[in-house]
Amino acid sequence: MIQPNTRGTSMWQCVTAHGLFIDNLFNSSITKMDQCAGRSEADVVVIGSGIGGLCCAGLLARYEQDVLVLESHDQPGGAAHAFEVKDYKFDSGPSLFSGFESRGPQANPLAQVLDALGETIPCAKYDSWMVYLPEADFLSRIGPTEFLKDAILPLSTAAMALPPLSIRGDLGVISTAGARYAPSLLKSFAAMGPQGALGATKLLRPFSEIVDSLGLKDPFVRNWVDLLAFLLAGVKSNGILSAEMIYMFAEWYKPGCVLEYPLHGSGAIVEALVRGIQKFGGRISLRSHVEKIVVENGRAVGVRLRSGQFIRAKKAVVSNASMWDTVNLLPEESVPKTFQERVNSTPQCESFMHLHLGFDAEGLREDLGIHHIVVNDWTRGVDADQNVVLISVPSVLSPDLAPPGKHVLHAYTPGTEPFEIWEGLDRRSDEYKKLKAERAEVMWGAVERALGPGFNRDKCEVKMIGTPLTHQRFLRRNRGTYGPAIEAGKGTFPGHATSIPQLYCCGDSTFPGIGVPAVAASGAIVANSLVSVSQHSQLLDAIGI
């Protein structure tokens, strides 16, 4: 899905559906075997190497904790990993980013973590993407607008006054966040006038309420705002927190703003996080499938791998898996009833369809652009299945992702593909293959519309279609879901500590929610919570926030 910069970074957050990965992407210090080599214990064991887990592990290593990341697959990155087929290098997840070069209190969480780890990511810069709507096609650009100046800028000051990296999950937050940033918060409220504090409470309400208060009734504007909200968090404007939308608008429409694409693909982000973890002594073990979280005397004390190996966690176990998958890793008798009930009652976002292509660039227009959004029918709603298709052609900006004169492309339906129609199908059956071809047709049509008559699907050198079943299989996502469908005003994302002592969770099932910026923040919050306030404060000083 699109991740429009809720905290200033990656925007198109989706996951691929393949078991193909780039070989030798990382150095040989990453273990590649069916069980974890070396010491069978650590201060903190992190389950899963998605962005949230890697950010958590990186900061813990920076805090001089002995941290071990256990990843089931043979490459790190989770939903953000990259993979290679026939010399084409594909993004499996995020492909629209901004804010990698930002620094200081208002930087996005991922940029702050990379800064703490001393890592940088070279990027290509651009400022627009193509949109194909029932009414017309147009080029959407970022940059200053009157809407930002009059409606968003005052609230954005408050939204950006508290850096996510300052937050922790205990009373120490009074020092690291409350006292440290109280002056900037008060200043932002004062700048908003007499109703400042009252206005700031809108940040925790659905964004549709702000749209209503501005008297915006034009159907196209309302549809467009719904589309941006849905691509950001899997819910429309009546379900997304105003803080998320306001931060995105503030980042996209400020003077001099640009979008960024990491040179060498989104896998470069994962690679940078891995380098940072290893630089500070952290460990990553791939092909190390966690079968169970071990609970003794009511406390999480480690994990057991599918190989039977036990890995002890002296301080904590951190799960980067979804809430549904985390529950399944726990012994049934150790799961508190309230925890189980909350997980069972939390609605899920739907899954994805994916199309990955490699093809010759000959005959295509030179100003193709990297990103394209296709909406087929406003009346069905942006959250309707088969209605919105997102397309990325990253080789436009990073030519090394494809052989000379060729392009890689990733198209997908963003968290709108129902799992029910796939459930129980045999992936080798003719029924499955037929359904896959039928459900992929909307993506083919969108690609043909975006690329124009110079594109010929029959001449593609690489054609791969992914379904919710491949999502479930390779990313170990319950029902292939994008994450919890929690709407602002109707529910809140859980915190990071659980009712089982020494078990913590990060990722899209926890606060602040879905999306790369959000999961990076969640991983940072857990890491901060596991060290002293003094260590946390020293880190904030070191990175200038």
Protein backbone atom coordinates (compact mmCIF):
# COMPACT_ATOMS: atom_id res chain seq x y z
CA MET A 1 0.00 0.00 0.00
CA ILE A 2 0.96 3.56 -0.35
CA GLN A 3 2.66 4.84 2.73
CA PRO A 4 2.29 8.52 2.38
CA ASN A 5 4.82 9.69 4.86
CA THR A 6 2.91 9.54 8.11
CA ARG A 7 6.11 10.39 9.90
CA GLY A 8 8.01 11.54 6.84
CA THR A 9 9.34 8.43 5.11
CA SER A 10 8.24 5.46 3.07
CA MET A 11 4.84 5.52 1.48
CA TRP A 12 3.94 2.57 -0.70
CA GLN A 13 3.92 -0.30 1.74
CA CYS A 14 3.07 -3.65 0.25
CA VAL A 15 4.48 -7.11 0.25
CA THR A 16 5.50 -9.46 -2.48
CA ALA A 17 4.41 -13.00 -3.04
CA HIS A 18 7.48 -14.96 -3.98
CA GLY A 19 10.16 -17.11 -2.48
CA LEU A 20 12.85 -15.58 -4.68
CA PHE A 21 15.48 -13.42 -3.08
CA ILE A 22 18.71 -11.63 -3.94
CA ASP A 23 21.75 -13.81 -3.23
CA ASN A 24 24.85 -12.55 -1.46
CA LEU A 25 23.20 -9.23 -0.67
CA PHE A 26 24.77 -9.13 2.75
CA ASN A 27 28.09 -10.12 4.17
CA SER A 28 28.98 -13.54 5.46
CA SER A 29 28.49 -12.68 9.13
CA ILE A 30 24.77 -13.39 8.68
CA THR A 31 24.10 -17.01 9.60
CA LYS A 32 22.36 -19.00 6.84
CA MET A 33 21.30 -22.35 8.23
CA ASP A 34 18.32 -24.13 9.70
CA GLN A 35 19.29 -23.30 13.24
CA CYS A 36 21.09 -20.49 15.00
CA ALA A 37 24.86 -20.89 15.19
CA GLY A 38 26.98 -19.44 17.97
CA ARG A 39 25.65 -18.51 21.39
CA SER A 40 22.17 -19.85 22.07
CA GLU A 41 21.22 -16.84 24.15
CA ALA A 42 21.03 -13.07 23.99
CA ASP A 43 19.85 -10.19 26.11
CA VAL A 44 16.99 -9.65 23.65
CA VAL A 45 15.70 -12.02 20.98
CA VAL A 46 13.78 -10.38 18.12
CA ILE A 47 11.41 -12.57 16.12
CA GLY A 48 11.30 -11.43 12.49
CA SER A 49 13.44 -9.06 10.44
CA GLY A 50 10.80 -6.71 9.06
CA ILE A 51 11.51 -2.98 9.26
CA GLY A 52 10.10 -2.81 12.80
CA GLY A 53 12.25 -5.70 14.02
CA LEU A 54 15.39 -4.37 12.35
CA CYS A 55 14.89 -0.87 13.78
CA CYS A 56 14.36 -2.34 17.23
CA ALA A 57 17.44 -4.56 16.97
CA GLY A 58 19.58 -1.78 15.53
CA LEU A 59 18.86 0.61 18.39
CA LEU A 60 19.29 -2.15 20.98
CA ALA A 61 22.72 -2.92 19.51
CA ARG A 62 23.47 0.81 19.59
CA TYR A 63 22.48 0.73 23.28
CA GLU A 64 25.14 -2.02 23.77
CA GLN A 65 22.58 -4.77 24.30
CA ASP A 66 23.34 -8.29 23.05
CA VAL A 67 20.57 -8.65 20.46
CA LEU A 68 19.77 -11.57 18.16
CA VAL A 69 17.31 -11.36 15.26
CA LEU A 70 15.78 -14.66 14.14
CA GLU A 71 14.38 -14.70 10.60
CA SER A 72 12.55 -17.63 9.02
CA HIS A 73 13.51 -16.75 5.44
CA ASP A 74 16.89 -16.70 3.74
CA GLN A 75 17.02 -12.91 3.42
CA PRO A 76 16.16 -10.20 5.96
CA GLY A 77 13.61 -7.46 5.37
CA GLY A 78 10.22 -9.14 5.71
CA ALA A 79 7.72 -7.25 3.57
CA ALA A 80 10.49 -4.89 2.45
CA HIS A 81 12.92 -7.47 1.07
CA ALA A 82 14.17 -7.36 -2.53
CA PHE A 83 14.55 -10.28 -4.91
CA GLU A 84 16.16 -10.98 -8.28
CA VAL A 85 14.94 -12.92 -11.31
CA LYS A 86 16.84 -13.10 -14.62
CA ASP A 87 18.98 -10.05 -13.73
CA TYR A 88 15.85 -8.01 -12.87
CA LYS A 89 15.90 -6.74 -9.27
CA PHE A 90 12.43 -6.25 -7.82
CA ASP A 91 11.07 -4.30 -4.87
CA SER A 92 8.68 -6.48 -2.95
CA GLY A 93 7.42 -3.69 -0.75
CA PRO A 94 7.87 0.06 -0.26
CA SER A 95 8.71 2.04 -3.37
CA LEU A 96 7.64 5.64 -2.67
CA PHE A 97 9.72 7.39 -0.04
CA SER A 98 10.71 10.78 1.30
CA GLY A 99 12.66 12.21 4.21
CA PHE A 100 15.78 10.04 4.15
CA GLU A 101 17.99 13.10 4.35
CA SER A 102 15.96 14.87 7.04
CA ARG A 103 17.52 15.32 10.45
CA GLY A 104 16.50 16.64 13.86
CA PRO A 105 13.24 16.48 15.85
CA GLN A 106 10.95 16.57 12.81
CA ALA A 107 12.71 13.81 10.88
CA ASN A 108 10.82 10.61 10.23
CA PRO A 109 11.45 7.65 12.56
CA LEU A 110 13.29 5.55 9.97
CA ALA A 111 15.65 8.43 9.19
CA GLN A 112 16.25 8.91 12.93
CA VAL A 113 17.09 5.23 13.40
CA LEU A 114 19.46 5.25 10.43
CA ASP A 115 21.07 8.40 11.83
CA ALA A 116 21.55 6.69 15.20
CA LEU A 117 23.20 3.77 13.41
CA GLY A 118 25.45 6.06 11.37
CA GLU A 119 23.98 4.88 8.06
CA THR A 120 22.93 6.86 5.01
CA ILE A 121 21.02 5.90 1.86
CA PRO A 122 21.84 7.59 -1.49
CA CYS A 123 18.61 8.51 -3.28
CA ALA A 124 17.30 9.83 -6.58
CA LYS A 125 14.90 12.77 -6.16
CA TYR A 126 11.64 13.62 -7.95
CA ASP A 127 8.40 15.48 -7.21
CA SER A 128 5.47 13.93 -9.08
CA TRP A 129 3.51 10.82 -10.03
CA MET A 130 0.84 10.03 -12.61
CA VAL A 131 -2.81 9.52 -11.69
CA TYR A 132 -5.40 7.86 -13.92
CA LEU A 133 -9.00 8.52 -12.84
CA PRO A 134 -12.43 7.98 -14.38
CA GLU A 135 -12.56 11.74 -15.09
CA ALA A 136 -9.10 12.21 -16.59
CA ASP A 137 -5.37 11.53 -16.32
CA PHE A 138 -3.09 14.05 -14.63
CA LEU A 139 0.36 14.56 -13.16
CA SER A 140 0.20 15.08 -9.40
CA ARG A 141 3.00 17.18 -7.94
CA ILE A 142 4.05 17.86 -4.39
CA GLY A 143 4.80 21.38 -3.24
CA PRO A 144 3.28 24.36 -1.36
CA THR A 145 -0.49 24.92 -1.62
CA GLU A 146 -3.01 27.31 -0.04
CA PHE A 147 -4.71 24.29 1.53
CA LEU A 148 -1.52 23.54 3.46
CA LYS A 149 -1.02 27.14 4.51
CA ASP A 150 -4.56 27.76 5.71
CA ALA A 151 -5.71 24.40 7.03
CA ILE A 152 -2.81 22.09 7.74
CA LEU A 153 0.26 24.10 8.69
CA PRO A 154 -1.02 25.24 12.13
CA LEU A 155 -1.89 21.69 13.16
CA SER A 156 1.26 20.25 11.61
CA THR A 157 3.41 22.24 14.03
CA ALA A 158 1.82 20.40 16.94
CA ALA A 159 1.87 17.07 15.10
CA MET A 160 5.61 17.34 14.51
CA ALA A 161 6.59 18.76 17.89
CA LEU A 162 7.16 15.39 19.58
CA PRO A 163 9.78 13.19 17.86
CA PRO A 164 8.70 9.51 17.76
CA LEU A 165 12.19 8.43 18.80
CA SER A 166 11.71 10.20 22.15
CA ILE A 167 8.85 7.90 23.14
CA ARG A 168 9.23 4.90 25.43
CA GLY A 169 6.75 2.53 27.02
CA ASP A 170 7.20 3.39 30.70
CA LEU A 171 7.12 6.40 33.00
CA GLY A 172 10.55 7.39 31.73
CA VAL A 173 8.67 9.00 28.85
CA ILE A 174 8.02 11.92 31.23
CA SER A 175 11.72 12.71 30.99
CA THR A 176 12.61 11.67 27.43
CA ALA A 177 9.50 13.16 25.80
CA GLY A 178 7.43 15.22 28.23
CA ALA A 179 10.04 17.40 29.88
CA ARG A 180 12.40 17.42 26.92
CA TYR A 181 9.87 18.65 24.37
CA ALA A 182 7.36 20.51 26.55
CA PRO A 183 8.65 23.93 25.38
CA SER A 184 8.22 23.10 21.69
CA LEU A 185 4.76 21.63 22.35
CA LEU A 186 3.66 24.71 24.29
CA LYS A 187 5.10 26.95 21.60
CA SER A 188 3.14 25.08 18.93
CA PHE A 189 -0.09 25.43 20.94
CA ALA A 190 0.55 29.15 21.44
CA ALA A 191 1.11 29.62 17.71
CA MET A 192 -2.33 28.13 17.09
CA GLY A 193 -4.01 30.86 19.10
CA PRO A 194 -6.42 30.75 22.07
CA GLN A 195 -7.97 27.52 20.85
CA GLY A 196 -4.58 25.89 20.32
CA ALA A 197 -4.78 23.11 22.88
CA LEU A 198 -8.37 22.36 21.88
CA GLY A 199 -7.39 22.32 18.21
CA ALA A 200 -4.51 19.96 18.90
CA THR A 201 -6.97 17.36 20.20
CA LYS A 202 -8.21 17.08 16.61
CA LEU A 203 -4.98 15.25 15.84
CA LEU A 204 -6.39 12.19 17.60
CA ARG A 205 -9.73 12.32 15.75
CA PRO A 206 -10.63 11.06 12.25
CA PHE A 207 -9.32 13.29 9.47
CA SER A 208 -12.78 13.48 7.89
CA GLU A 209 -13.80 15.75 10.78
CA ILE A 210 -11.16 18.29 9.74
CA VAL A 211 -12.28 18.02 6.11
CA ASP A 212 -15.87 18.61 7.24
CA SER A 213 -14.88 21.62 9.34
CA LEU A 214 -13.24 23.19 6.29
CA GLY A 215 -16.45 22.90 4.33
CA LEU A 216 -14.86 20.76 1.60
CA LYS A 217 -17.80 19.14 -0.17
CA ASP A 218 -16.55 18.76 -3.73
CA PRO A 219 -16.92 15.02 -4.59
CA PHE A 220 -13.55 14.87 -6.34
CA VAL A 221 -11.72 16.42 -3.36
CA ARG A 222 -13.44 14.05 -0.93
CA ASN A 223 -12.62 11.05 -3.13
CA TRP A 224 -9.01 12.17 -3.45
CA VAL A 225 -8.59 12.56 0.31
CA ASP A 226 -10.20 9.14 0.84
CA LEU A 227 -7.75 7.64 -1.65
CA LEU A 228 -4.70 9.13 0.08
CA ALA A 229 -5.95 8.00 3.49
CA PHE A 230 -6.67 4.48 2.26
CA LEU A 231 -3.30 4.15 0.59
CA LEU A 232 -1.66 5.33 3.78
CA ALA A 233 -3.36 3.18 6.39
CA GLY A 234 -5.93 0.89 4.80
CA VAL A 235 -8.90 3.00 5.92
CA LYS A 236 -10.65 6.02 4.41
CA SER A 237 -10.56 9.56 5.83
CA ASN A 238 -13.27 8.74 8.38
CA GLY A 239 -11.02 6.08 9.89
CA ILE A 240 -7.52 7.56 9.82
CA LEU A 241 -5.99 9.67 12.58
CA SER A 242 -5.72 13.33 11.63
CA ALA A 243 -2.13 13.34 12.90
CA GLU A 244 -1.09 10.88 10.20
CA MET A 245 -2.69 12.80 7.35
CA ILE A 246 -1.50 16.16 8.60
CA TYR A 247 2.08 14.95 8.92
CA MET A 248 1.92 13.60 5.38
CA PHE A 249 0.47 16.81 3.95
CA ALA A 250 3.00 18.92 5.84
CA GLU A 251 5.85 16.82 4.47
CA TRP A 252 4.56 16.66 0.91
CA TYR A 253 3.51 20.27 0.47
CA LYS A 254 6.24 22.28 2.18
CA PRO A 255 8.61 24.48 0.14
CA GLY A 256 11.43 22.55 -1.48
CA CYS A 257 10.02 19.13 -0.67
CA VAL A 258 10.94 16.14 -2.82
CA LEU A 259 10.23 12.43 -2.99
CA GLU A 260 13.16 10.03 -2.84
CA TYR A 261 13.88 6.60 -4.24
CA PRO A 262 16.85 4.65 -2.80
CA LEU A 263 19.45 3.97 -5.44
CA HIS A 264 19.77 0.19 -5.91
CA GLY A 265 16.17 -0.35 -4.73
CA SER A 266 14.32 -0.64 -1.46
CA GLY A 267 16.59 -3.53 -0.49
CA ALA A 268 19.21 -0.85 0.16
CA ILE A 269 17.19 0.23 3.21
CA VAL A 270 17.24 -3.27 4.66
CA GLU A 271 20.92 -3.57 3.87
CA ALA A 272 21.65 -0.30 5.72
CA LEU A 273 19.74 -1.46 8.81
CA VAL A 274 21.58 -4.79 8.78
CA ARG A 275 24.93 -3.01 8.51
CA GLY A 276 23.98 -0.86 11.47
CA ILE A 277 22.99 -3.84 13.59
CA GLN A 278 26.23 -5.66 12.85
CA LYS A 279 28.34 -2.53 13.30
CA PHE A 280 27.29 -2.41 16.96
CA GLY A 281 27.67 -6.15 17.57
CA GLY A 282 24.13 -7.33 16.92
CA ARG A 283 23.46 -10.72 15.30
CA ILE A 284 21.05 -11.93 12.62
CA SER A 285 20.31 -15.58 11.96
CA LEU A 286 18.42 -16.43 8.78
CA ARG A 287 16.49 -19.62 8.03
CA SER A 288 15.88 -19.78 11.78
CA HIS A 289 12.15 -20.41 12.05
CA VAL A 290 10.68 -19.69 15.48
CA GLU A 291 8.18 -22.40 16.32
CA LYS A 292 7.23 -21.27 19.83
CA ILE A 293 7.81 -18.52 22.36
CA VAL A 294 8.86 -20.29 25.56
CA VAL A 295 7.06 -19.16 28.72
CA GLU A 296 8.27 -20.27 32.15
CA ASN A 297 6.65 -19.19 35.41
CA GLY A 298 4.49 -16.79 33.46
CA ARG A 299 7.44 -15.00 31.81
CA ALA A 300 8.77 -15.13 28.24
CA VAL A 301 12.26 -16.58 28.58
CA GLY A 302 13.18 -17.42 25.01
CA VAL A 303 12.11 -19.17 21.83
CA ARG A 304 12.25 -22.65 20.38
CA LEU A 305 13.14 -23.07 16.72
CA ARG A 306 11.61 -25.59 14.36
CA SER A 307 14.92 -27.48 14.54
CA GLY A 308 14.29 -27.95 18.28
CA GLN A 309 17.01 -25.52 19.36
CA PHE A 310 16.19 -23.34 22.37
CA ILE A 311 17.41 -19.73 22.35
CA ARG A 312 17.31 -18.05 25.76
CA ALA A 313 16.39 -14.38 26.08
CA LYS A 314 17.85 -12.97 29.28
CA LYS A 315 15.89 -9.69 29.22
CA ALA A 316 13.10 -9.87 26.66
CA VAL A 317 11.55 -11.46 23.60
CA VAL A 318 10.32 -8.99 20.96
CA SER A 319 7.86 -10.24 18.33
CA ASN A 320 7.79 -8.41 15.00
CA ALA A 321 5.06 -10.79 13.83
CA SER A 322 1.42 -9.71 13.53
CA MET A 323 -0.81 -9.95 16.60
CA TRP A 324 -2.52 -13.04 15.19
CA ASP A 325 0.76 -14.80 14.42
CA THR A 326 2.26 -13.82 17.79
CA VAL A 327 -0.64 -15.45 19.63
CA ASN A 328 -0.09 -18.61 17.62
CA LEU A 329 3.54 -18.71 18.77
CA LEU A 330 2.53 -18.75 22.44
CA PRO A 331 1.63 -21.84 24.47
CA GLU A 332 -2.18 -21.89 24.59
CA GLU A 333 -2.29 -22.08 28.37
CA SER A 334 -0.12 -18.98 28.77
CA VAL A 335 -2.27 -16.62 26.67
CA PRO A 336 -4.42 -14.40 28.92
CA LYS A 337 -8.08 -14.49 27.99
CA THR A 338 -8.28 -10.72 27.52
CA PHE A 339 -5.31 -10.78 25.14
CA GLN A 340 -6.83 -13.61 23.12
CA GLU A 341 -10.20 -11.88 22.96
CA ARG A 342 -8.69 -8.62 21.74
CA VAL A 343 -6.76 -10.37 18.98
CA ASN A 344 -9.79 -12.40 17.92
CA SER A 345 -12.01 -9.32 17.79
CA THR A 346 -9.61 -7.09 15.84
CA PRO A 347 -10.65 -6.79 12.18
CA GLN A 348 -8.05 -7.35 9.48
CA CYS A 349 -7.26 -5.42 6.34
CA GLU A 350 -7.62 -7.53 3.23
CA SER A 351 -4.68 -8.90 1.25
CA PHE A 352 -3.00 -8.18 -2.09
CA MET A 353 -2.66 -9.21 -5.71
CA HIS A 354 0.75 -8.54 -7.27
CA LEU A 355 2.21 -8.38 -10.73
CA HIS A 356 5.98 -8.26 -11.20
CA LEU A 357 7.25 -7.69 -14.74
CA GLY A 358 10.57 -7.38 -16.53
CA PHE A 359 10.46 -6.02 -20.08
CA ASP A 360 12.21 -4.06 -22.84
CA ALA A 361 11.92 -0.27 -22.61
CA GLU A 362 11.97 0.20 -26.38
CA GLY A 363 8.86 1.98 -27.65
CA LEU A 364 7.93 3.45 -24.26
CA ARG A 365 7.87 7.21 -23.71
CA GLU A 366 11.00 8.68 -22.15
CA ASP A 367 9.06 10.63 -19.50
CA LEU A 368 7.43 7.47 -18.13
CA GLY A 369 7.86 8.34 -14.46
CA ILE A 370 8.29 5.96 -11.54
CA HIS A 371 4.80 5.92 -9.98
CA HIS A 372 1.27 5.56 -11.30
CA ILE A 373 -2.13 5.29 -9.54
CA VAL A 374 -5.17 3.93 -11.39
CA VAL A 375 -8.72 4.33 -10.00
CA ASN A 376 -11.41 2.57 -12.02
CA ASP A 377 -14.67 3.69 -10.38
CA TRP A 378 -15.15 6.29 -7.63
CA THR A 379 -18.69 5.08 -6.89
CA ARG A 380 -17.41 1.71 -5.65
CA GLY A 381 -15.13 3.36 -3.09
CA VAL A 382 -11.35 3.29 -2.94
CA ASP A 383 -11.44 0.28 -0.61
CA ALA A 384 -13.39 -1.90 -3.07
CA ASP A 385 -11.59 -4.93 -4.47
CA GLN A 386 -10.16 -4.69 -8.01
CA ASN A 387 -10.80 -0.93 -8.03
CA VAL A 388 -7.43 0.74 -7.31
CA VAL A 389 -4.11 -0.39 -8.78
CA LEU A 390 -0.71 1.02 -7.83
CA ILE A 391 2.22 0.76 -10.22
CA SER A 392 5.93 1.38 -9.69
CA VAL A 393 8.65 1.36 -12.36
CA PRO A 394 11.73 1.98 -10.15
CA SER A 395 14.25 1.34 -12.93
CA VAL A 396 13.23 4.77 -14.27
CA LEU A 397 15.29 6.29 -11.44
CA SER A 398 17.68 3.44 -10.64
CA PRO A 399 18.60 1.82 -13.97
CA ASP A 400 20.81 -0.81 -12.32
CA LEU A 401 17.64 -2.65 -11.25
CA ALA A 402 17.20 -3.98 -14.80
CA PRO A 403 19.48 -5.05 -17.65
CA PRO A 404 20.47 -2.18 -20.01
CA GLY A 405 17.52 -0.79 -21.94
CA LYS A 406 14.93 -2.63 -19.82
CA HIS A 407 12.57 -1.94 -16.93
CA VAL A 408 11.25 -3.64 -13.80
CA LEU A 409 7.65 -3.04 -12.77
CA HIS A 410 5.56 -3.86 -9.72
CA ALA A 411 1.78 -3.46 -9.83
CA TYR A 412 -0.59 -4.36 -7.01
CA THR A 413 -4.05 -3.96 -5.58
CA PRO A 414 -3.47 -2.28 -2.19
CA GLY A 415 -4.89 -4.33 0.65
CA THR A 416 -8.24 -4.88 -1.06
CA GLU A 417 -8.03 -8.50 -2.22
CA PRO A 418 -10.42 -10.71 -0.19
CA PHE A 419 -8.78 -13.78 1.30
CA GLU A 420 -12.03 -15.73 1.36
CA ILE A 421 -12.09 -16.45 -2.37
CA TRP A 422 -8.62 -18.01 -2.15
CA GLU A 423 -8.92 -19.87 1.13
CA GLY A 424 -8.46 -23.62 0.85
CA LEU A 425 -7.33 -23.62 -2.79
CA ASP A 426 -4.44 -25.88 -3.81
CA ARG A 427 -1.80 -23.63 -5.37
CA ARG A 428 -0.99 -26.38 -7.90
CA SER A 429 -4.59 -26.82 -9.03
CA ASP A 430 -6.09 -25.61 -12.30
CA GLU A 431 -8.78 -23.81 -10.27
CA TYR A 432 -6.12 -21.74 -8.50
CA LYS A 433 -4.25 -20.96 -11.73
CA LYS A 434 -7.46 -19.89 -13.45
CA LEU A 435 -8.51 -17.63 -10.58
CA LYS A 436 -5.03 -16.11 -10.43
CA ALA A 437 -5.13 -15.23 -14.13
CA GLU A 438 -8.63 -13.75 -13.82
CA ARG A 439 -7.85 -11.63 -10.76
CA ALA A 440 -4.59 -10.38 -12.32
CA GLU A 441 -6.36 -8.96 -15.37
CA VAL A 442 -7.22 -5.68 -13.63
CA MET A 443 -3.49 -5.12 -13.00
CA TRP A 444 -2.58 -5.92 -16.59
CA GLY A 445 -5.20 -3.41 -17.75
CA ALA A 446 -3.83 -0.73 -15.43
CA VAL A 447 -0.26 -1.34 -16.62
CA GLU A 448 -1.34 -1.10 -20.25
CA ARG A 449 -3.14 2.17 -19.52
CA ALA A 450 -0.16 3.66 -17.69
CA LEU A 451 2.59 2.53 -20.09
CA GLY A 452 0.66 3.16 -23.29
CA PRO A 453 0.64 1.41 -26.67
CA GLY A 454 4.39 0.83 -26.64
CA PHE A 455 3.94 -1.86 -23.98
CA ASN A 456 3.19 -5.44 -25.01
CA ARG A 457 2.45 -7.95 -22.27
CA ASP A 458 3.38 -10.85 -24.54
CA LYS A 459 6.93 -9.54 -24.83
CA CYS A 460 7.64 -9.41 -21.08
CA GLU A 461 10.71 -11.46 -20.17
CA VAL A 462 9.55 -11.89 -16.56
CA LYS A 463 5.90 -12.31 -15.52
CA MET A 464 5.02 -13.19 -11.93
CA ILE A 465 1.64 -13.03 -10.23
CA GLY A 466 1.24 -13.14 -6.46
CA THR A 467 -1.94 -13.82 -4.49
CA PRO A 468 -3.06 -13.73 -0.85
CA LEU A 469 -1.96 -17.36 -0.53
CA THR A 470 1.60 -16.47 -1.49
CA HIS A 471 1.42 -13.55 0.94
CA GLN A 472 0.43 -15.95 3.68
CA ARG A 473 3.00 -18.54 2.70
CA PHE A 474 6.17 -16.50 2.24
CA LEU A 475 5.58 -13.64 4.65
CA ARG A 476 3.82 -15.74 7.29
CA ARG A 477 1.04 -13.17 7.49
CA ASN A 478 -2.18 -14.50 8.94
CA ARG A 479 -4.63 -14.78 6.03
CA GLY A 480 -2.17 -12.76 3.97
CA THR A 481 -3.39 -9.59 5.67
CA TYR A 482 -1.89 -6.12 5.44
CA GLY A 483 -2.52 -5.57 9.14
CA PRO A 484 -5.24 -4.58 11.64
CA ALA A 485 -8.13 -2.51 10.28
CA ILE A 486 -8.39 -0.25 13.32
CA GLU A 487 -10.29 2.98 12.67
CA ALA A 488 -9.58 6.28 14.42
CA GLY A 489 -12.24 7.07 16.98
CA LYS A 490 -13.38 3.45 17.12
CA GLY A 491 -10.30 1.74 18.46
CA THR A 492 -6.60 2.16 19.21
CA PHE A 493 -3.53 0.20 18.27
CA PRO A 494 -2.17 -1.79 21.23
CA GLY A 495 0.91 -0.71 23.10
CA HIS A 496 4.15 -2.69 22.97
CA ALA A 497 4.32 -4.40 26.36
CA THR A 498 2.07 -7.43 26.66
CA SER A 499 0.33 -9.10 29.57
CA ILE A 500 3.13 -11.68 29.57
CA PRO A 501 6.18 -10.23 31.33
CA GLN A 502 9.29 -9.89 29.14
CA LEU A 503 7.27 -10.27 25.92
CA TYR A 504 7.04 -7.17 23.74
CA CYS A 505 5.59 -6.58 20.29
CA CYS A 506 6.48 -4.16 17.49
CA GLY A 507 5.30 -3.79 13.93
CA ASP A 508 2.00 -2.93 12.30
CA SER A 509 -0.13 -4.55 15.01
CA THR A 510 1.08 -2.01 17.55
CA PHE A 511 1.10 1.75 18.00
CA PRO A 512 1.43 3.85 15.83
CA GLY A 513 0.06 1.31 13.30
CA ILE A 514 0.46 0.38 9.65
CA GLY A 515 3.20 1.67 7.35
CA VAL A 516 6.99 1.87 7.23
CA PRO A 517 7.24 5.10 9.26
CA ALA A 518 4.88 3.68 11.86
CA VAL A 519 6.59 0.29 12.20
CA ALA A 520 10.01 1.97 12.39
CA ALA A 521 8.65 4.07 15.27
CA SER A 522 7.22 0.99 16.97
CA GLY A 523 10.56 -0.80 16.86
CA ALA A 524 12.30 2.27 18.27
CA ILE A 525 9.79 2.60 21.12
CA VAL A 526 10.36 -1.01 22.19
CA ALA A 527 14.15 -0.60 22.08
CA ASN A 528 13.94 2.59 24.13
CA SER A 529 11.70 0.87 26.68
CA LEU A 530 14.29 -1.85 27.30
CA VAL A 531 17.10 0.49 28.35
CA SER A 532 17.51 3.12 31.03
CA VAL A 533 16.23 6.68 30.70
CA SER A 534 19.86 7.81 30.85
CA GLN A 535 20.86 5.67 27.87
CA HIS A 536 17.81 6.83 25.95
CA SER A 537 18.53 10.49 26.66
CA GLN A 538 22.16 10.10 25.63
CA LEU A 539 21.05 8.69 22.28
CA LEU A 540 18.64 11.60 21.70
CA ASP A 541 21.50 14.00 22.45
CA ALA A 542 23.82 12.14 20.08
CA ILE A 543 21.46 12.46 17.09
CA GLY A 544 20.45 16.01 17.87
CA ILE A 545 16.85 15.61 18.91
